[in-house]
Amino acid sequence: MCFFYPDCRKKEGSALLKLEHIEKSFGEKRVLSDVSLLVPEGTAASLSGMSGSGKTTLLRIAAGLERPDAGVVQADGKVAVVFAEPRLFDSARVLENVTCVMSGEGKEKEEKARELLAALEIGDAARLRPRELSSGMAARVSLARALAYNADVYLLDEPFKSLDGELKRRVMAYLTSFFTGKTVLFITHDESEAAFLAAKRFYLSEGTLSEFYEKQNL
Protein backbone atom coordinates (compact mmCIF):
# COMPACT_ATOMS: atom_id res chain seq x y z
CA MET A 1 0.00 0.00 0.00
CA CYS A 2 1.25 3.46 -0.84
CA PHE A 3 0.75 6.48 1.38
CA PHE A 4 1.96 9.95 0.41
CA TYR A 5 4.76 8.70 -1.82
CA PRO A 6 4.94 10.26 -5.31
CA ASP A 7 6.65 7.25 -6.93
CA CYS A 8 3.76 4.87 -6.22
CA ARG A 9 1.92 3.61 -9.28
CA LYS A 10 -1.54 2.13 -9.46
CA LYS A 11 -1.89 -1.25 -11.09
CA GLU A 12 -3.69 -1.35 -14.40
CA GLY A 13 -7.23 -2.60 -14.02
CA SER A 14 -7.03 -2.72 -10.22
CA ALA A 15 -9.69 -1.64 -7.76
CA LEU A 16 -7.98 1.27 -6.12
CA LEU A 17 -9.49 0.77 -2.67
CA LYS A 18 -10.19 -2.70 -1.37
CA LEU A 19 -10.37 -3.97 2.20
CA GLU A 20 -10.87 -7.67 2.88
CA HIS A 21 -11.85 -9.35 6.15
CA ILE A 22 -10.57 -6.55 8.36
CA GLU A 23 -10.51 -7.26 12.11
CA LYS A 24 -9.57 -4.73 14.77
CA SER A 25 -9.81 -4.69 18.55
CA PHE A 26 -8.58 -2.30 21.21
CA GLY A 27 -8.04 -4.38 24.31
CA GLU A 28 -11.21 -6.37 24.95
CA LYS A 29 -13.32 -4.15 22.69
CA ARG A 30 -13.83 -5.41 19.16
CA VAL A 31 -14.18 -2.41 16.85
CA LEU A 32 -14.24 -4.04 13.40
CA SER A 33 -15.42 -7.56 12.65
CA ASP A 34 -14.73 -9.20 9.28
CA VAL A 35 -15.18 -5.95 7.35
CA SER A 36 -14.80 -6.10 3.57
CA LEU A 37 -15.21 -3.03 1.37
CA LEU A 38 -14.67 -2.33 -2.31
CA VAL A 39 -14.59 1.12 -3.89
CA PRO A 40 -13.95 0.70 -7.63
CA GLU A 41 -11.53 2.94 -9.45
CA GLY A 42 -12.99 6.38 -10.09
CA THR A 43 -15.89 5.94 -7.66
CA ALA A 44 -16.90 8.06 -4.67
CA ALA A 45 -18.33 6.19 -1.67
CA SER A 46 -19.65 7.34 1.68
CA LEU A 47 -19.28 5.66 5.06
CA SER A 48 -21.83 6.42 7.76
CA GLY A 49 -22.81 5.01 11.14
CA MET A 50 -23.33 5.95 14.74
CA SER A 51 -20.55 7.64 16.71
CA GLY A 52 -18.12 5.02 18.01
CA SER A 53 -19.04 2.47 15.33
CA GLY A 54 -15.46 2.28 14.01
CA LYS A 55 -15.66 4.54 10.97
CA THR A 56 -12.51 6.55 11.69
CA THR A 57 -10.61 3.39 12.65
CA LEU A 58 -11.55 1.83 9.31
CA LEU A 59 -10.47 4.97 7.44
CA ARG A 60 -7.13 4.99 9.30
CA ILE A 61 -6.59 1.34 8.38
CA ALA A 62 -7.34 2.14 4.73
CA ALA A 63 -4.77 4.96 4.92
CA GLY A 64 -2.09 2.76 6.49
CA LEU A 65 -2.14 4.77 9.72
CA GLU A 66 -3.57 1.93 11.80
CA ARG A 67 -2.60 -1.73 11.57
CA PRO A 68 -5.49 -4.23 11.48
CA ASP A 69 -5.35 -7.37 13.60
CA ALA A 70 -6.24 -9.34 10.48
CA GLY A 71 -7.20 -8.70 6.88
CA VAL A 72 -5.80 -7.19 3.71
CA VAL A 73 -5.76 -3.59 2.46
CA GLN A 74 -5.20 -2.66 -1.19
CA ALA A 75 -4.87 1.04 -2.00
CA ASP A 76 -2.63 1.43 -5.02
CA GLY A 77 -1.44 4.83 -6.15
CA LYS A 78 -1.06 8.08 -4.23
CA VAL A 79 -3.29 8.32 -1.17
CA ALA A 80 -4.34 11.55 0.55
CA VAL A 81 -6.12 11.81 3.89
CA VAL A 82 -8.24 14.66 5.28
CA PHE A 83 -8.72 14.29 9.03
CA ALA A 84 -11.81 15.36 10.94
CA GLU A 85 -9.74 18.03 12.69
CA PRO A 86 -7.49 20.17 10.44
CA ARG A 87 -3.82 19.35 10.98
CA LEU A 88 -2.15 22.49 9.72
CA PHE A 89 1.38 23.69 10.38
CA ASP A 90 0.98 26.50 12.91
CA SER A 91 4.23 28.22 11.92
CA ALA A 92 3.34 28.32 8.20
CA ARG A 93 0.93 30.59 6.38
CA VAL A 94 -2.09 29.15 4.59
CA LEU A 95 -0.38 29.23 1.19
CA GLU A 96 2.65 27.37 2.55
CA ASN A 97 0.40 24.77 4.17
CA VAL A 98 -0.91 23.96 0.70
CA THR A 99 2.29 24.17 -1.37
CA CYS A 100 4.24 21.94 1.04
CA VAL A 101 2.80 18.78 -0.57
CA MET A 102 3.28 19.92 -4.17
CA SER A 103 6.09 19.21 -6.59
CA GLY A 104 7.34 21.62 -9.23
CA GLU A 105 8.73 25.14 -9.26
CA GLY A 106 7.88 27.68 -6.57
CA LYS A 107 5.87 30.08 -8.73
CA GLU A 108 3.98 27.29 -10.44
CA LYS A 109 3.11 25.74 -7.08
CA GLU A 110 1.92 29.05 -5.68
CA GLU A 111 -0.35 29.70 -8.66
CA LYS A 112 -1.93 26.26 -8.41
CA ALA A 113 -2.35 26.59 -4.64
CA ARG A 114 -4.02 29.97 -5.05
CA GLU A 115 -6.40 28.48 -7.63
CA LEU A 116 -7.43 25.76 -5.17
CA LEU A 117 -7.87 28.21 -2.32
CA ALA A 118 -10.00 30.44 -4.55
CA ALA A 119 -12.11 27.47 -5.66
CA LEU A 120 -12.78 26.69 -2.00
CA GLU A 121 -13.57 30.37 -1.37
CA ILE A 122 -10.62 31.12 0.91
CA GLY A 123 -8.36 32.86 -1.60
CA ASP A 124 -8.16 35.95 0.61
CA ALA A 125 -6.72 33.86 3.46
CA ALA A 126 -3.50 32.86 1.67
CA ARG A 127 -1.27 35.02 3.91
CA LEU A 128 -2.98 34.18 7.20
CA ARG A 129 -1.68 31.84 9.90
CA PRO A 130 -3.80 28.87 11.03
CA ARG A 131 -4.54 30.57 14.38
CA GLU A 132 -6.27 33.38 12.45
CA LEU A 133 -8.72 31.04 10.72
CA SER A 134 -12.23 30.05 11.66
CA SER A 135 -12.96 26.33 11.93
CA GLY A 136 -14.61 26.34 8.51
CA MET A 137 -11.68 28.13 6.90
CA ALA A 138 -9.17 25.74 8.50
CA ALA A 139 -11.17 22.76 7.23
CA ARG A 140 -11.04 24.12 3.69
CA VAL A 141 -7.28 24.74 3.91
CA SER A 142 -6.84 21.13 4.98
CA LEU A 143 -8.98 20.06 2.03
CA ALA A 144 -7.05 22.31 -0.38
CA ARG A 145 -3.78 20.72 0.76
CA ALA A 146 -5.13 17.24 0.03
CA LEU A 147 -6.36 18.33 -3.41
CA ALA A 148 -2.97 19.90 -4.14
CA TYR A 149 -1.34 16.52 -3.60
CA ASN A 150 -3.29 15.25 -6.63
CA ALA A 151 -3.75 11.76 -5.25
CA ASP A 152 -5.43 8.74 -6.83
CA VAL A 153 -7.29 7.82 -3.64
CA TYR A 154 -8.87 10.31 -1.22
CA LEU A 155 -9.90 9.36 2.31
CA LEU A 156 -11.92 12.06 4.06
CA ASP A 157 -13.19 12.11 7.64
CA GLU A 158 -16.24 14.40 7.86
CA PRO A 159 -14.74 17.02 5.52
CA PHE A 160 -17.83 19.27 5.51
CA LYS A 161 -18.82 19.27 9.17
CA SER A 162 -17.64 22.87 9.70
CA LEU A 163 -19.47 24.18 6.61
CA ASP A 164 -23.08 25.27 6.42
CA GLY A 165 -25.76 25.95 3.87
CA GLU A 166 -24.95 27.34 0.47
CA LEU A 167 -21.18 27.37 1.08
CA LYS A 168 -21.18 23.63 1.71
CA ARG A 169 -23.20 23.02 -1.45
CA ARG A 170 -20.75 25.08 -3.52
CA VAL A 171 -17.75 23.25 -2.08
CA MET A 172 -19.36 19.87 -2.72
CA ALA A 173 -20.20 20.89 -6.29
CA TYR A 174 -16.56 21.79 -6.88
CA LEU A 175 -15.40 18.48 -5.41
CA THR A 176 -17.80 16.56 -7.63
CA SER A 177 -15.89 17.95 -10.59
CA PHE A 178 -12.43 17.65 -9.02
CA PHE A 179 -12.94 14.02 -7.98
CA THR A 180 -13.86 12.85 -11.48
CA GLY A 181 -11.71 9.78 -12.11
CA LYS A 182 -10.55 9.66 -8.48
CA THR A 183 -11.37 7.00 -5.91
CA VAL A 184 -12.94 8.52 -2.80
CA LEU A 185 -14.16 7.24 0.56
CA PHE A 186 -15.58 9.82 2.94
CA ILE A 187 -17.17 9.63 6.37
CA THR A 188 -20.36 11.59 6.90
CA HIS A 189 -23.32 11.79 9.27
CA ASP A 190 -25.23 13.94 6.79
CA GLU A 191 -27.62 12.20 4.41
CA SER A 192 -27.53 15.14 1.97
CA GLU A 193 -23.74 14.90 1.63
CA ALA A 194 -23.90 11.19 0.86
CA ALA A 195 -26.72 11.69 -1.65
CA PHE A 196 -24.84 14.51 -3.39
CA LEU A 197 -21.41 12.90 -3.73
CA ALA A 198 -21.57 9.13 -3.31
CA ALA A 199 -22.17 6.49 -5.96
CA LYS A 200 -21.83 3.79 -3.28
CA ARG A 201 -22.89 4.06 0.35
CA PHE A 202 -21.76 1.93 3.26
CA TYR A 203 -23.07 1.76 6.82
CA LEU A 204 -21.04 0.58 9.80
CA SER A 205 -22.83 -0.69 12.90
CA GLU A 206 -21.17 -2.36 15.89
CA GLY A 207 -18.13 -3.23 13.78
CA THR A 208 -20.10 -4.80 10.93
CA LEU A 209 -20.33 -3.20 7.48
CA SER A 210 -23.27 -3.22 5.11
CA GLU A 211 -23.65 -1.70 1.64
CA PHE A 212 -27.11 -0.25 1.21
CA TYR A 213 -26.89 1.79 -1.98
CA GLU A 214 -25.14 1.73 -5.31
CA LYS A 215 -26.02 4.23 -8.01
CA GLN A 216 -26.83 2.51 -11.28
CA ASN A 217 -25.62 3.86 -14.61
CA LEU A 218 -28.59 4.48 -16.88
mmCIF file of C-alpha atoms in Angstrom:
data_model
loop_
_atom_site.group_PDB
_atom_site.id
_atom_site.type_symbol
_atom_site.label_atom_id
_atom_site.label_comp_id
_atom_site.label_asym_id
_atom_site.label_seq_id
_atom_site.Cartn_x
_atom_site.Cartn_y
_atom_site.Cartn_z
ATOM 1 C CA MET A 1 0.000 0.000 0.000
ATOM 2 C CA CYS A 2 1.248 3.457 -0.843
ATOM 3 C CA PHE A 3 0.751 6.482 1.383
ATOM 4 C CA PHE A 4 1.961 9.953 0.413
ATOM 5 C CA TYR A 5 4.757 8.696 -1.821
ATOM 6 C CA PRO A 6 4.940 10.259 -5.305
ATOM 7 C CA ASP A 7 6.645 7.255 -6.934
ATOM 8 C CA CYS A 8 3.758 4.868 -6.220
ATOM 9 C CA ARG A 9 1.917 3.607 -9.280
ATOM 10 C CA LYS A 10 -1.538 2.135 -9.463
ATOM 11 C CA LYS A 11 -1.890 -1.245 -11.085
ATOM 12 C CA GLU A 12 -3.689 -1.349 -14.401
ATOM 13 C CA GLY A 13 -7.228 -2.596 -14.016
ATOM 14 C CA SER A 14 -7.027 -2.723 -10.220
ATOM 15 C CA ALA A 15 -9.694 -1.645 -7.758
ATOM 16 C CA LEU A 16 -7.980 1.266 -6.120
ATOM 17 C CA LEU A 17 -9.491 0.770 -2.668
ATOM 18 C CA LYS A 18 -10.193 -2.703 -1.368
ATOM 19 C CA LEU A 19 -10.368 -3.973 2.204
ATOM 20 C CA GLU A 20 -10.867 -7.673 2.879
ATOM 21 C CA HIS A 21 -11.852 -9.352 6.154
ATOM 22 C CA ILE A 22 -10.570 -6.550 8.363
ATOM 23 C CA GLU A 23 -10.513 -7.262 12.110
ATOM 24 C CA LYS A 24 -9.568 -4.725 14.766
ATOM 25 C CA SER A 25 -9.810 -4.689 18.547
ATOM 26 C CA PHE A 26 -8.583 -2.300 21.211
ATOM 27 C CA GLY A 27 -8.039 -4.376 24.312
ATOM 28 C CA GLU A 28 -11.207 -6.370 24.954
ATOM 29 C CA LYS A 29 -13.325 -4.152 22.695
ATOM 30 C CA ARG A 30 -13.827 -5.406 19.157
ATOM 31 C CA VAL A 31 -14.176 -2.409 16.849
ATOM 32 C CA LEU A 32 -14.237 -4.039 13.397
ATOM 33 C CA SER A 33 -15.423 -7.558 12.655
ATOM 34 C CA ASP A 34 -14.735 -9.200 9.276
ATOM 35 C CA VAL A 35 -15.179 -5.945 7.351
ATOM 36 C CA SER A 36 -14.801 -6.104 3.569
ATOM 37 C CA LEU A 37 -15.208 -3.035 1.369
ATOM 38 C CA LEU A 38 -14.672 -2.331 -2.312
ATOM 39 C CA VAL A 39 -14.588 1.123 -3.889
ATOM 40 C CA PRO A 40 -13.952 0.696 -7.632
ATOM 41 C CA GLU A 41 -11.528 2.938 -9.448
ATOM 42 C CA GLY A 42 -12.993 6.382 -10.094
ATOM 43 C CA THR A 43 -15.888 5.936 -7.657
ATOM 44 C CA ALA A 44 -16.905 8.058 -4.665
ATOM 45 C CA ALA A 45 -18.333 6.189 -1.674
ATOM 46 C CA SER A 46 -19.654 7.343 1.684
ATOM 47 C CA LEU A 47 -19.276 5.662 5.063
ATOM 48 C CA SER A 48 -21.827 6.424 7.758
ATOM 49 C CA GLY A 49 -22.814 5.015 11.135
ATOM 50 C CA MET A 50 -23.330 5.945 14.744
ATOM 51 C CA SER A 51 -20.553 7.638 16.710
ATOM 52 C CA GLY A 52 -18.118 5.021 18.008
ATOM 53 C CA SER A 53 -19.036 2.468 15.334
ATOM 54 C CA GLY A 54 -15.458 2.277 14.015
ATOM 55 C CA LYS A 55 -15.658 4.543 10.967
ATOM 56 C CA THR A 56 -12.512 6.553 11.694
ATOM 57 C CA THR A 57 -10.612 3.392 12.652
ATOM 58 C CA LEU A 58 -11.549 1.834 9.312
ATOM 59 C CA LEU A 59 -10.474 4.965 7.443
ATOM 60 C CA ARG A 60 -7.130 4.992 9.296
ATOM 61 C CA ILE A 61 -6.592 1.343 8.383
ATOM 62 C CA ALA A 62 -7.339 2.139 4.726
ATOM 63 C CA ALA A 63 -4.769 4.955 4.919
ATOM 64 C CA GLY A 64 -2.089 2.764 6.487
ATOM 65 C CA LEU A 65 -2.141 4.766 9.723
ATOM 66 C CA GLU A 66 -3.575 1.925 11.805
ATOM 67 C CA ARG A 67 -2.603 -1.733 11.569
ATOM 68 C CA PRO A 68 -5.486 -4.228 11.484
ATOM 69 C CA ASP A 69 -5.346 -7.372 13.598
ATOM 70 C CA ALA A 70 -6.235 -9.344 10.475
ATOM 71 C CA GLY A 71 -7.200 -8.700 6.883
ATOM 72 C CA VAL A 72 -5.801 -7.187 3.706
ATOM 73 C CA VAL A 73 -5.765 -3.588 2.459
ATOM 74 C CA GLN A 74 -5.199 -2.662 -1.187
ATOM 75 C CA ALA A 75 -4.875 1.036 -1.999
ATOM 76 C CA ASP A 76 -2.632 1.433 -5.020
ATOM 77 C CA GLY A 77 -1.441 4.827 -6.146
ATOM 78 C CA LYS A 78 -1.062 8.079 -4.230
ATOM 79 C CA VAL A 79 -3.287 8.323 -1.170
ATOM 80 C CA ALA A 80 -4.338 11.552 0.547
ATOM 81 C CA VAL A 81 -6.123 11.810 3.892
ATOM 82 C CA VAL A 82 -8.235 14.657 5.278
ATOM 83 C CA PHE A 83 -8.715 14.289 9.029
ATOM 84 C CA ALA A 84 -11.806 15.362 10.938
ATOM 85 C CA GLU A 85 -9.738 18.028 12.687
ATOM 86 C CA PRO A 86 -7.485 20.168 10.444
ATOM 87 C CA ARG A 87 -3.825 19.353 10.979
ATOM 88 C CA LEU A 88 -2.150 22.492 9.719
ATOM 89 C CA PHE A 89 1.384 23.693 10.378
ATOM 90 C CA ASP A 90 0.981 26.499 12.913
ATOM 91 C CA SER A 91 4.225 28.215 11.918
ATOM 92 C CA ALA A 92 3.342 28.322 8.200
ATOM 93 C CA ARG A 93 0.925 30.594 6.379
ATOM 94 C CA VAL A 94 -2.088 29.155 4.588
ATOM 95 C CA LEU A 95 -0.378 29.232 1.188
ATOM 96 C CA GLU A 96 2.652 27.369 2.546
ATOM 97 C CA ASN A 97 0.403 24.769 4.168
ATOM 98 C CA VAL A 98 -0.911 23.961 0.700
ATOM 99 C CA THR A 99 2.291 24.170 -1.370
ATOM 100 C CA CYS A 100 4.238 21.936 1.043
ATOM 101 C CA VAL A 101 2.803 18.777 -0.572
ATOM 102 C CA MET A 102 3.283 19.925 -4.169
ATOM 103 C CA SER A 103 6.090 19.207 -6.593
ATOM 104 C CA GLY A 104 7.344 21.624 -9.226
ATOM 105 C CA GLU A 105 8.728 25.143 -9.256
ATOM 106 C CA GLY A 106 7.881 27.682 -6.565
ATOM 107 C CA LYS A 107 5.873 30.084 -8.726
ATOM 108 C CA GLU A 108 3.981 27.285 -10.437
ATOM 109 C CA LYS A 109 3.109 25.741 -7.077
ATOM 110 C CA GLU A 110 1.920 29.055 -5.684
ATOM 111 C CA GLU A 111 -0.345 29.698 -8.662
ATOM 112 C CA LYS A 112 -1.933 26.262 -8.408
ATOM 113 C CA ALA A 113 -2.353 26.589 -4.640
ATOM 114 C CA ARG A 114 -4.022 29.966 -5.051
ATOM 115 C CA GLU A 115 -6.404 28.478 -7.626
ATOM 116 C CA LEU A 116 -7.427 25.757 -5.171
ATOM 117 C CA LEU A 117 -7.869 28.213 -2.322
ATOM 118 C CA ALA A 118 -10.004 30.441 -4.551
ATOM 119 C CA ALA A 119 -12.109 27.473 -5.661
ATOM 120 C CA LEU A 120 -12.783 26.688 -1.998
ATOM 121 C CA GLU A 121 -13.571 30.370 -1.372
ATOM 122 C CA ILE A 122 -10.619 31.116 0.907
ATOM 123 C CA GLY A 123 -8.364 32.861 -1.598
ATOM 124 C CA ASP A 124 -8.162 35.952 0.607
ATOM 125 C CA ALA A 125 -6.717 33.862 3.459
ATOM 126 C CA ALA A 126 -3.498 32.864 1.673
ATOM 127 C CA ARG A 127 -1.269 35.016 3.905
ATOM 128 C CA LEU A 128 -2.977 34.178 7.199
ATOM 129 C CA ARG A 129 -1.678 31.838 9.897
ATOM 130 C CA PRO A 130 -3.802 28.869 11.034
ATOM 131 C CA ARG A 131 -4.540 30.574 14.376
ATOM 132 C CA GLU A 132 -6.268 33.383 12.453
ATOM 133 C CA LEU A 133 -8.715 31.044 10.716
ATOM 134 C CA SER A 134 -12.231 30.054 11.661
ATOM 135 C CA SER A 135 -12.956 26.331 11.933
ATOM 136 C CA GLY A 136 -14.615 26.344 8.511
ATOM 137 C CA MET A 137 -11.677 28.130 6.903
ATOM 138 C CA ALA A 138 -9.171 25.744 8.497
ATOM 139 C CA ALA A 139 -11.168 22.761 7.234
ATOM 140 C CA ARG A 140 -11.035 24.125 3.692
ATOM 141 C CA VAL A 141 -7.277 24.745 3.910
ATOM 142 C CA SER A 142 -6.838 21.125 4.975
ATOM 143 C CA LEU A 143 -8.983 20.061 2.032
ATOM 144 C CA ALA A 144 -7.047 22.306 -0.379
ATOM 145 C CA ARG A 145 -3.782 20.719 0.758
ATOM 146 C CA ALA A 146 -5.133 17.240 0.025
ATOM 147 C CA LEU A 147 -6.361 18.326 -3.414
ATOM 148 C CA ALA A 148 -2.974 19.902 -4.142
ATOM 149 C CA TYR A 149 -1.338 16.522 -3.597
ATOM 150 C CA ASN A 150 -3.292 15.253 -6.630
ATOM 151 C CA ALA A 151 -3.750 11.757 -5.254
ATOM 152 C CA ASP A 152 -5.425 8.745 -6.834
ATOM 153 C CA VAL A 153 -7.288 7.820 -3.638
ATOM 154 C CA TYR A 154 -8.874 10.314 -1.220
ATOM 155 C CA LEU A 155 -9.900 9.357 2.312
ATOM 156 C CA LEU A 156 -11.921 12.064 4.057
ATOM 157 C CA ASP A 157 -13.190 12.106 7.640
ATOM 158 C CA GLU A 158 -16.245 14.397 7.859
ATOM 159 C CA PRO A 159 -14.741 17.018 5.520
ATOM 160 C CA PHE A 160 -17.828 19.270 5.507
ATOM 161 C CA LYS A 161 -18.820 19.267 9.171
ATOM 162 C CA SER A 162 -17.640 22.875 9.701
ATOM 163 C CA LEU A 163 -19.472 24.179 6.615
ATOM 164 C CA ASP A 164 -23.076 25.273 6.424
ATOM 165 C CA GLY A 165 -25.762 25.946 3.870
ATOM 166 C CA GLU A 166 -24.945 27.345 0.469
ATOM 167 C CA LEU A 167 -21.177 27.372 1.076
ATOM 168 C CA LYS A 168 -21.185 23.634 1.713
ATOM 169 C CA ARG A 169 -23.200 23.024 -1.452
ATOM 170 C CA ARG A 170 -20.754 25.076 -3.525
ATOM 171 C CA VAL A 171 -17.746 23.254 -2.083
ATOM 172 C CA MET A 172 -19.364 19.870 -2.718
ATOM 173 C CA ALA A 173 -20.202 20.893 -6.289
ATOM 174 C CA TYR A 174 -16.560 21.789 -6.875
ATOM 175 C CA LEU A 175 -15.400 18.475 -5.407
ATOM 176 C CA THR A 176 -17.804 16.557 -7.630
ATOM 177 C CA SER A 177 -15.887 17.947 -10.591
ATOM 178 C CA PHE A 178 -12.426 17.647 -9.020
ATOM 179 C CA PHE A 179 -12.941 14.015 -7.977
ATOM 180 C CA THR A 180 -13.865 12.849 -11.484
ATOM 181 C CA GLY A 181 -11.709 9.778 -12.113
ATOM 182 C CA LYS A 182 -10.547 9.661 -8.484
ATOM 183 C CA THR A 183 -11.369 7.004 -5.909
ATOM 184 C CA VAL A 184 -12.941 8.516 -2.799
ATOM 185 C CA LEU A 185 -14.160 7.237 0.560
ATOM 186 C CA PHE A 186 -15.577 9.823 2.938
ATOM 187 C CA ILE A 187 -17.167 9.633 6.371
ATOM 188 C CA THR A 188 -20.356 11.588 6.897
ATOM 189 C CA HIS A 189 -23.319 11.795 9.271
ATOM 190 C CA ASP A 190 -25.231 13.940 6.788
ATOM 191 C CA GLU A 191 -27.622 12.200 4.411
ATOM 192 C CA SER A 192 -27.533 15.135 1.974
ATOM 193 C CA GLU A 193 -23.735 14.905 1.625
ATOM 194 C CA ALA A 194 -23.897 11.191 0.855
ATOM 195 C CA ALA A 195 -26.716 11.688 -1.649
ATOM 196 C CA PHE A 196 -24.842 14.508 -3.392
ATOM 197 C CA LEU A 197 -21.405 12.901 -3.733
ATOM 198 C CA ALA A 198 -21.568 9.135 -3.311
ATOM 199 C CA ALA A 199 -22.170 6.492 -5.960
ATOM 200 C CA LYS A 200 -21.828 3.794 -3.285
ATOM 201 C CA ARG A 201 -22.893 4.060 0.348
ATOM 202 C CA PHE A 202 -21.765 1.935 3.264
ATOM 203 C CA TYR A 203 -23.071 1.765 6.820
ATOM 204 C CA LEU A 204 -21.036 0.582 9.802
ATOM 205 C CA SER A 205 -22.830 -0.690 12.899
ATOM 206 C CA GLU A 206 -21.167 -2.360 15.888
ATOM 207 C CA GLY A 207 -18.132 -3.225 13.777
ATOM 208 C CA THR A 208 -20.101 -4.804 10.928
ATOM 209 C CA LEU A 209 -20.325 -3.200 7.481
ATOM 210 C CA SER A 210 -23.274 -3.217 5.114
ATOM 211 C CA GLU A 211 -23.653 -1.702 1.643
ATOM 212 C CA PHE A 212 -27.111 -0.251 1.213
ATOM 213 C CA TYR A 213 -26.894 1.788 -1.981
ATOM 214 C CA GLU A 214 -25.140 1.732 -5.314
ATOM 215 C CA LYS A 215 -26.018 4.233 -8.013
ATOM 216 C CA GLN A 216 -26.827 2.511 -11.276
ATOM 217 C CA ASN A 217 -25.616 3.857 -14.612
ATOM 218 C CA LEU A 218 -28.589 4.485 -16.881
#
